XYZ file of C-alpha atoms in Angstrom:
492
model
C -112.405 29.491 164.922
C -110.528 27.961 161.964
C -108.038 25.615 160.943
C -104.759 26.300 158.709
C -102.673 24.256 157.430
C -99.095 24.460 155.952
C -97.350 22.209 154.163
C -93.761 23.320 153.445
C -91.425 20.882 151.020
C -87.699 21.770 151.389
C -84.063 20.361 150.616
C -84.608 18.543 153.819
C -87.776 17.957 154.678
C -91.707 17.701 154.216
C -93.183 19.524 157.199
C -96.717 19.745 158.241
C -98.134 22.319 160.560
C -101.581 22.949 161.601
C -103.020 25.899 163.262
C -106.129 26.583 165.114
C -106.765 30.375 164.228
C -109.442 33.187 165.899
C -109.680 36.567 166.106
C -105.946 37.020 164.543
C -104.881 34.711 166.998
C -103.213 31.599 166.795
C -102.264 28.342 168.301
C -99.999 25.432 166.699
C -102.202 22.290 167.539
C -100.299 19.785 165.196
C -96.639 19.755 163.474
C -95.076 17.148 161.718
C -91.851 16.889 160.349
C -90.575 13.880 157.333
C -86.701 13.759 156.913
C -86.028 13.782 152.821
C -83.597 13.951 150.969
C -84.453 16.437 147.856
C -81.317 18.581 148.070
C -78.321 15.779 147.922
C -80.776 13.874 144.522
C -80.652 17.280 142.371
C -77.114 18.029 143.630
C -76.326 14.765 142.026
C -78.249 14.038 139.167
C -80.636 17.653 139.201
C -83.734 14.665 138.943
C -86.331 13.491 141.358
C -85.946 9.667 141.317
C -89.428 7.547 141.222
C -88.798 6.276 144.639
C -88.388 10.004 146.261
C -91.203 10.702 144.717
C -93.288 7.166 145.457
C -92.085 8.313 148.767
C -92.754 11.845 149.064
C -96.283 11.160 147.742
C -96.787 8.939 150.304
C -96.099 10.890 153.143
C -98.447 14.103 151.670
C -101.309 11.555 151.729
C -100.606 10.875 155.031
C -100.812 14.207 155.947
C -103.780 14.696 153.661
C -105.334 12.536 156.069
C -104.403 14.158 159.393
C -105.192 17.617 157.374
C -109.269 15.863 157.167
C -109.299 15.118 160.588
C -108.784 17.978 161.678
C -111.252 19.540 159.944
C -108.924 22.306 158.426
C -110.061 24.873 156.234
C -107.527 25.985 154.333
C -104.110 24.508 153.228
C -101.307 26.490 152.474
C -98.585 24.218 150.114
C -94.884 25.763 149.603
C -91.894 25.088 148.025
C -88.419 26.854 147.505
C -86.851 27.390 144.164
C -84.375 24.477 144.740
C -87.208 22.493 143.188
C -86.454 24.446 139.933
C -82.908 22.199 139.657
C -84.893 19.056 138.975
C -85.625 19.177 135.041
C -88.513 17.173 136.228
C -90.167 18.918 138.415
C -93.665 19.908 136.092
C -94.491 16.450 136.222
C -93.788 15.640 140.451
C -95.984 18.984 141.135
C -98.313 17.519 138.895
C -98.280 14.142 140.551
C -98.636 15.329 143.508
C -101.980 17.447 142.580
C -103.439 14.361 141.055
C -102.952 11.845 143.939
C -103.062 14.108 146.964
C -104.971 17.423 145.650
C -102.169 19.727 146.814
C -101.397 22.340 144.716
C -98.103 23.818 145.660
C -96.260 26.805 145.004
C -92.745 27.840 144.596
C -91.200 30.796 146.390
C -88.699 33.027 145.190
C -86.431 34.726 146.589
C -88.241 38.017 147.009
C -91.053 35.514 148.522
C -89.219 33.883 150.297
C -87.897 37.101 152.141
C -90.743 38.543 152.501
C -92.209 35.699 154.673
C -89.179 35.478 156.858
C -89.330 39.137 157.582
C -93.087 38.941 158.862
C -91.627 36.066 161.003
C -88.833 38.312 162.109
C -90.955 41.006 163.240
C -93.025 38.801 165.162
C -90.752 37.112 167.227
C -88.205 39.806 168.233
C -88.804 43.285 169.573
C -86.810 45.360 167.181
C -87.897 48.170 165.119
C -84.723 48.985 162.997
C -82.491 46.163 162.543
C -81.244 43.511 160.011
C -82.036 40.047 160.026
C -79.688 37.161 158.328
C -80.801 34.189 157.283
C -78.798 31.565 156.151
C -80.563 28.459 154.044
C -79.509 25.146 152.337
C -78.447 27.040 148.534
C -78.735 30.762 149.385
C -78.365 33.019 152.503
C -80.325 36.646 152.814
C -79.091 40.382 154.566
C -82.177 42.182 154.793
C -82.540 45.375 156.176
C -85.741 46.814 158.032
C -86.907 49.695 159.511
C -90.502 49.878 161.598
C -91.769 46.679 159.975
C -90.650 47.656 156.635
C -87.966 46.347 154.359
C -85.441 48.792 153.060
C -83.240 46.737 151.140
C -82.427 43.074 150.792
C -79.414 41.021 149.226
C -79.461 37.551 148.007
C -75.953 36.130 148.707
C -75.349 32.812 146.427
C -74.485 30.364 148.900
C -75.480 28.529 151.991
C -74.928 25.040 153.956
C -75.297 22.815 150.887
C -72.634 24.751 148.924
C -69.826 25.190 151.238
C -67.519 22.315 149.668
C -65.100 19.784 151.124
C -61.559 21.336 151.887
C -59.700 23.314 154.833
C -62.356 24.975 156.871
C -60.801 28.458 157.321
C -60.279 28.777 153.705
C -63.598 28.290 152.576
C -64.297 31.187 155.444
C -61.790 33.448 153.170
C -63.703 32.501 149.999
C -67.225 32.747 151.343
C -65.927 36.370 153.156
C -65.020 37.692 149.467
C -68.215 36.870 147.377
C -70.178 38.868 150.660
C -70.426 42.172 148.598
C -72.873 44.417 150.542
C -73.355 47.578 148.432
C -75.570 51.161 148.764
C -78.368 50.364 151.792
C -76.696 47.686 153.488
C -73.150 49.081 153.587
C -73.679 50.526 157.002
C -75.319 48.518 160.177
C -75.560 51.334 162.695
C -74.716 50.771 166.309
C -79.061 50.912 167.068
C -79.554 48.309 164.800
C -80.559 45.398 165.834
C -79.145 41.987 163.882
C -80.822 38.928 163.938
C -79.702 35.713 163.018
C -82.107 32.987 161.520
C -82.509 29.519 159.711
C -81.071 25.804 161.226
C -77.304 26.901 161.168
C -78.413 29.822 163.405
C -80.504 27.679 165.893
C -77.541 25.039 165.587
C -75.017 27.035 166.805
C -76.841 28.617 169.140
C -77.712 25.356 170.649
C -73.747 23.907 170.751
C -73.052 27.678 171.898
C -75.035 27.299 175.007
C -73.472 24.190 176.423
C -70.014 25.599 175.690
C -71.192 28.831 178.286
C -72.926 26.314 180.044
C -76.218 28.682 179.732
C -78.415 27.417 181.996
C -81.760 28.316 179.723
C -82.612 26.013 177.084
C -84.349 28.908 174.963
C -83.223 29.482 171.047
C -85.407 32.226 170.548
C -83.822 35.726 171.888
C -80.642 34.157 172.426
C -77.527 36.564 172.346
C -74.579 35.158 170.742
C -71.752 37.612 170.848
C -68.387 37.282 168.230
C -66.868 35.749 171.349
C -68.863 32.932 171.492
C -69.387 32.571 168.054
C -65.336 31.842 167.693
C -65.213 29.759 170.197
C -68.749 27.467 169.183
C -66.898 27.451 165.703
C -63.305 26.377 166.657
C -64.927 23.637 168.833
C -67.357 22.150 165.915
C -64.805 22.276 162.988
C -62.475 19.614 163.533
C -65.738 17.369 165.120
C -66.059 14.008 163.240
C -69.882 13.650 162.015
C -70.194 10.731 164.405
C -69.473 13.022 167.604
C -72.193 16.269 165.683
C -74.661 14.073 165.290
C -74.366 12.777 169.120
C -74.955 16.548 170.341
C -78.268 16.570 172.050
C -80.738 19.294 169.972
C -78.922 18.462 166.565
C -81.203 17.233 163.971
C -79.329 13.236 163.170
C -80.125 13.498 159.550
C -78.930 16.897 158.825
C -75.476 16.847 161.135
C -73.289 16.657 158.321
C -74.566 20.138 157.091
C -73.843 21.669 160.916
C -69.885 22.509 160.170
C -70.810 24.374 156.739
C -73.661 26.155 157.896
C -70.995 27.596 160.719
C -68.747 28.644 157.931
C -71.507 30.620 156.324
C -72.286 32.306 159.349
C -68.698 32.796 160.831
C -68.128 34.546 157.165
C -71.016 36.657 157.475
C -69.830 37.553 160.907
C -66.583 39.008 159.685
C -67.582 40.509 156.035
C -70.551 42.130 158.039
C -68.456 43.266 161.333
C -71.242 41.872 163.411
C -70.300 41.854 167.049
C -73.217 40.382 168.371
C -76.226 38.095 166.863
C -80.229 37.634 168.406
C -80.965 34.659 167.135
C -84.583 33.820 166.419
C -87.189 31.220 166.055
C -88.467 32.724 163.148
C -89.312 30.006 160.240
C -91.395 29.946 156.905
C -94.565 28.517 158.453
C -94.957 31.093 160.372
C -94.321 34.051 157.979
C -96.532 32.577 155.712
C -99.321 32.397 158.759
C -98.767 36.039 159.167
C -99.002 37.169 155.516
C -101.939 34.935 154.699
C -104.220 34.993 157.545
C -103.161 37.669 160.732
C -102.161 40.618 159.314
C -105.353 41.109 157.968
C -106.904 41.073 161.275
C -103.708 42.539 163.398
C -102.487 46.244 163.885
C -99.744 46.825 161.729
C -97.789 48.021 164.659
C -98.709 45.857 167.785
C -97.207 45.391 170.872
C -95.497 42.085 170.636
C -95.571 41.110 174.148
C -99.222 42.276 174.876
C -100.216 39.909 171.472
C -98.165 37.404 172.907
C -100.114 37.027 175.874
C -103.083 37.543 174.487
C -102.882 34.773 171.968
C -101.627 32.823 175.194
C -105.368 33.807 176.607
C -106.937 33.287 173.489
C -106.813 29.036 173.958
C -106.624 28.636 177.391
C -109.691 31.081 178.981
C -112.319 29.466 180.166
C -115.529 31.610 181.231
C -114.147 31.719 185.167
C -111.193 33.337 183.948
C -109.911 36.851 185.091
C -106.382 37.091 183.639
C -107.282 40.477 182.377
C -108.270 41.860 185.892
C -105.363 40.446 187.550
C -103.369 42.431 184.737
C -104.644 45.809 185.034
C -105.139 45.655 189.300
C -101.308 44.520 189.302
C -100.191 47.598 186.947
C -102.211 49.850 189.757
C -100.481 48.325 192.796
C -96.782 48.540 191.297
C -97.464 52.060 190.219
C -99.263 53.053 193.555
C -96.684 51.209 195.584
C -93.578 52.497 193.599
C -92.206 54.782 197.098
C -92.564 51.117 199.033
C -90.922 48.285 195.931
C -88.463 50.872 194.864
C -88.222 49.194 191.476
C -87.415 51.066 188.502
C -89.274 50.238 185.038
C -87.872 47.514 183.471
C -89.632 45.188 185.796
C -92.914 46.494 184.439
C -92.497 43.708 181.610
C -91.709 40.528 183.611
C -94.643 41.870 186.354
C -97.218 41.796 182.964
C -96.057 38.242 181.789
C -96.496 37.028 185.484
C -99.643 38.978 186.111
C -101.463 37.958 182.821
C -100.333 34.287 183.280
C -100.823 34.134 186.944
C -102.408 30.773 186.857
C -100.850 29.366 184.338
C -99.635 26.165 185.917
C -103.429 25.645 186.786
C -103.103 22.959 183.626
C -100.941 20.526 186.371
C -102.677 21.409 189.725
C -105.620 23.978 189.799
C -105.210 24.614 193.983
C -101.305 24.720 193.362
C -100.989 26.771 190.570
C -98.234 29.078 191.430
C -95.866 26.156 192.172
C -96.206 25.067 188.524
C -96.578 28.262 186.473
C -92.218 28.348 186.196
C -92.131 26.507 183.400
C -94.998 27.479 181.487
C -93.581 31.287 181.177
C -90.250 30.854 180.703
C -90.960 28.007 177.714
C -94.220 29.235 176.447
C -92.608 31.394 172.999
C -93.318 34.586 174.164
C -92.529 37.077 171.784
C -90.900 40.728 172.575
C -88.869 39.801 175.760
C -85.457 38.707 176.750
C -84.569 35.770 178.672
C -83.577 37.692 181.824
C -87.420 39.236 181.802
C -89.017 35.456 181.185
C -86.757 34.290 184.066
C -88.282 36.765 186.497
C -91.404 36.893 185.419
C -91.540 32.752 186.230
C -90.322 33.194 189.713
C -92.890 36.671 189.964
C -95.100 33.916 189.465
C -93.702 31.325 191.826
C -93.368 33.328 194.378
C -97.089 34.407 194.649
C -96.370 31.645 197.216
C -93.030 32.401 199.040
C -93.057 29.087 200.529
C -92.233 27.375 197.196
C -89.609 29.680 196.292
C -85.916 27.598 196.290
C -82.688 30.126 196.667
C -81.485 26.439 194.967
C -83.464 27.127 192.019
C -82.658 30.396 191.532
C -78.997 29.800 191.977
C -78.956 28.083 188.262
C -79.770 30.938 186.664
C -77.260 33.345 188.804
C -75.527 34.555 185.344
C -78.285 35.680 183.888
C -80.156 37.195 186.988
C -78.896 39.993 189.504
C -79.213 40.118 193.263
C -81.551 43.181 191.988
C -83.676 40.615 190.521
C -84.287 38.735 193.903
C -85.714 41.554 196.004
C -87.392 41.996 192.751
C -89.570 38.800 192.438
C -90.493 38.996 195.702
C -91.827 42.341 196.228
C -93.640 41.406 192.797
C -95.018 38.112 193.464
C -96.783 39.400 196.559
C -98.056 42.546 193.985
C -99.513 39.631 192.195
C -100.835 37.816 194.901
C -103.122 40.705 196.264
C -104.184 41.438 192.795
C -105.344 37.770 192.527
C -107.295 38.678 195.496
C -108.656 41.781 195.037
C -110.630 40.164 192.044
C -111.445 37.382 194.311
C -115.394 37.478 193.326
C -114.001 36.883 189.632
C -115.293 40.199 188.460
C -113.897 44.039 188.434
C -115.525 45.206 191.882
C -111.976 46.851 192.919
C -111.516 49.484 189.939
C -108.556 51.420 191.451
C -106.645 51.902 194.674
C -105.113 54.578 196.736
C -102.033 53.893 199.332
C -101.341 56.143 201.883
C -98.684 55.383 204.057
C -98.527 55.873 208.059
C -95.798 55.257 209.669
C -95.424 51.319 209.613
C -98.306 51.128 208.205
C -99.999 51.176 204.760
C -103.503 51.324 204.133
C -105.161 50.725 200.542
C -107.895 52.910 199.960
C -110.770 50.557 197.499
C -112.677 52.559 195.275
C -115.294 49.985 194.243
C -118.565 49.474 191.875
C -120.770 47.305 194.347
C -119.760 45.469 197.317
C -116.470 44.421 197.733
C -116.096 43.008 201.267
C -115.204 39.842 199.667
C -112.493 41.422 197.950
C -110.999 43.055 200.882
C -111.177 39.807 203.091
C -109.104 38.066 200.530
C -106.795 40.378 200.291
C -106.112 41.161 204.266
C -105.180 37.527 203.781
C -101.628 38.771 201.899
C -100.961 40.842 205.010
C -98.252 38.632 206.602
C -96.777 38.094 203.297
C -96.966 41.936 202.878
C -94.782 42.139 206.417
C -92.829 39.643 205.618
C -91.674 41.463 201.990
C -92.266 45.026 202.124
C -91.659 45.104 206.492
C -94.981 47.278 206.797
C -98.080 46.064 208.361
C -101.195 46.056 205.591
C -104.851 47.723 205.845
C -107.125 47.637 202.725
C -110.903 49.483 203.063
């Protein structure tokens, strides 16, 4: 196992983030984040005063510091192009190199672009799609196609540009300098869009407590035209005071909120978008992806199945059996499909819930079902919606039906279908006897056969070595079998 770290100097801010990495794997064990104000200096006198830089110095020994005790191995040091707009800006790189070591390097554009669009692909399940970014000086349209970028335009203008002045106006004016020619012209109806950068998270965030959406999850979020309109006409006449009071709204960076809406309510009309996924997607981790996993990672991966095994990856210990649990659940719901009655799209939630089964074992080890809700739903799993996360976090719950609440599940009632409720039951007692039928913490129990008498069913074991231990466990399920599917239980 290794250590990475990336520093990342913007308009805004000097961030830090350090990653413990293994096997193409990776886990985000440190991040640190120093407000600055780079953008507003060279948008005012295109220099980097000696106190920004005293200051800035400062901060990247600090974090020189943390980077040594952590024993990291390699540092990764960015910067965008903005830095280009300080006539001085030789002689701060080379300051920095001679007090702190750190040699950093400027992005461009193309750079730039290509880092976000490893991101992209890594935090949203979408093969054919276009992703829109809007930044601090410059905003990308990039279209992709199976991991691959077909064409890209670099629109002059982003949430540090948009001037004082009426608000729809500047709309009008952004909407006319949107020129998307040849590639881009068309966004078919199977493409996905995706919407990234802080305006995107932003709005998302304000858009959510106007729906009252009772998930606090940016990543994945759908933000239709609709709500876009109505986030916008509610944030536009907001004084600074009342932006920077929203709860989620970075303090220092509120007065950039309003403009970064303009960009994107422009985009949304020049580009006819009628819906936005917004994701997490950031620099850091593109540049993770390009420099250290996608060396070691199939080009084409499954983003949920890497999601949960990087989840494994840092919290397996050697009693562990997450992977059993898996593959005996995937048997039971296909062997059991005449008796759940539940067509495929539950497959996904059942492997998040299956795979991370005892995930809430990190707040009570004997209790573990009780606490695995929040764990799923807010762990950053990548390739699944926020309807699947919420099921497959009461799958999980409801391995013990006692602790399920009808109160709990009421919060979530516009997101979730009464579909969804037979669902996680019938699947959290799949879960349960797949817990059990590993019971001796190894794969005795390699497959099952149902057959199905009457009011009865009876599981058939076919077993490598003795696996009475197995099937004592799991007769134990039997009166939460009854209770769910209304058919007494037999396993041999």
């Amino acid at each position: 196992m290794e250590k990475i770290a990336i520093i990342e100097l913007n308009e805004k801010a000097l961030n830090l983030s350090i990653y413990k990495v293994n096997n193409g794997k990776y886990y985000l064990a440190l991040f640190k984040k120093q407000n600055v104000a780079l953008g507003r200096e060279l948008d005012t006198s295109e220099l980097i005063n000696p106190n920004s830089k005293n200051e800035m110095i400062e901060v990247l020994k600090v974090y020189r510091r943390l980077i040594e005790n952590y024993s990291v191995s390699k540092i990764i040091s960015v910067t965008t192009n903005v830095l280009y707009k300080a006539r001085n800006y030789r002689g701060f790189l080379d300051e920095i190199f001679n007090n702190t070591g750190l040699n950093f390097i400027i992005l461009n554009d193309e750079d730039y672009i290509k880092s976000l669009f490893n991101a992209v692909v890594n935090s949203i399940d979408s093969a054919k799609g276009v992703f829109v970014y809007v930044g601090a000086y410059a905003s990308y349209v990039v279209k992709y196609n199976r991991r691959a970028i077909l064409g890209s335009v670099t629109l002059p203008f982003g949430s540090c540009t948009v001037g004082d002045g009426d608000i729809d106006e500047k709309v009008k004016e952004l909407k006319k300098q949107i020129v998307i020619d040849g590639i881009l012209k068309d966004i078919d109806d199977e493409s996905k869009v995706v919407g990234l950068g802080d305006a995107f998270i932003s709005l998302g965030k304000i858009a959510k407590k106007i729906m009252r959406y009772p998930l606090d999850v940016d990543n994945n979020f759908l933000l239709t035209k609709e709500n876009m309109h109505k986030t916008f006409a509610f944030v536009k006449d907001l004084e600074i005071e009342k932006i920077k009071k929203i709860k989620g709204i970075d303090y220092d960076n509120a007065d950039k909120v309003v403009a970064g809406f303009v960009v994107i309510k422009a985009l949304y009309e020049a580009l006819s978008l009628k819906e936005v996924t917004i994701s997490n997607a950031n620099l850091r981790a593109g540049l993770l992806q390009i420099n250290i996993l996608n060396a070691v990672q199939e080009k084409f991966n499954d983003l949920l199945s890497n999601s949960l095994e990087n989840y494994y990856e840092f919290n397996n210990d050697e009693f562990s059996i997450n992977p059993y649990v898996y593959n005996m659940a995937i048997i039971l719901f296909k062997q059991l499909k005449v008796m759940h009655k539940l067509p495929r799209f539950y497959v996904k939630p059942l492997r998040i819930a299956s795979f991370m089964f005892d995930c809430g074992k990190c707040i009570n080890s004997e209790y573990y079902s009780k606490y695995g809700f929040d764990k799923i739903v807010f762990s950053d799993l990548a390739g699944v919606t926020h309807r699947e996360l919420l099921i497959a976090g009461f799958i999980c719950i409801c391995q013990n039906l006692d602790d399920f609440s009808l109160n709990e599940w009421i919060k979530y009632k516009d997101i979730l279908t009464e579909e969804d409720l037979d669902a996680v039951r019938k699947l959290g007692i799949i879960v349960k006897l797949a817990v059990a039928l590993n019971a001796s913490r190894k794969p005795i129990v390699q497959d099952i056969v149902c057959d199905i008498l009457g009011d009865s069913i009876i599981m058939k074991t076919v077993v490598e070595g003795d696996a009475s231990y197995e099937i004592l466990e799991g007769m134990k399920v039997a009166q939460d079998y009854k209770k769910v599917y209304k058919k007494s239980l037999q396993i041999i």
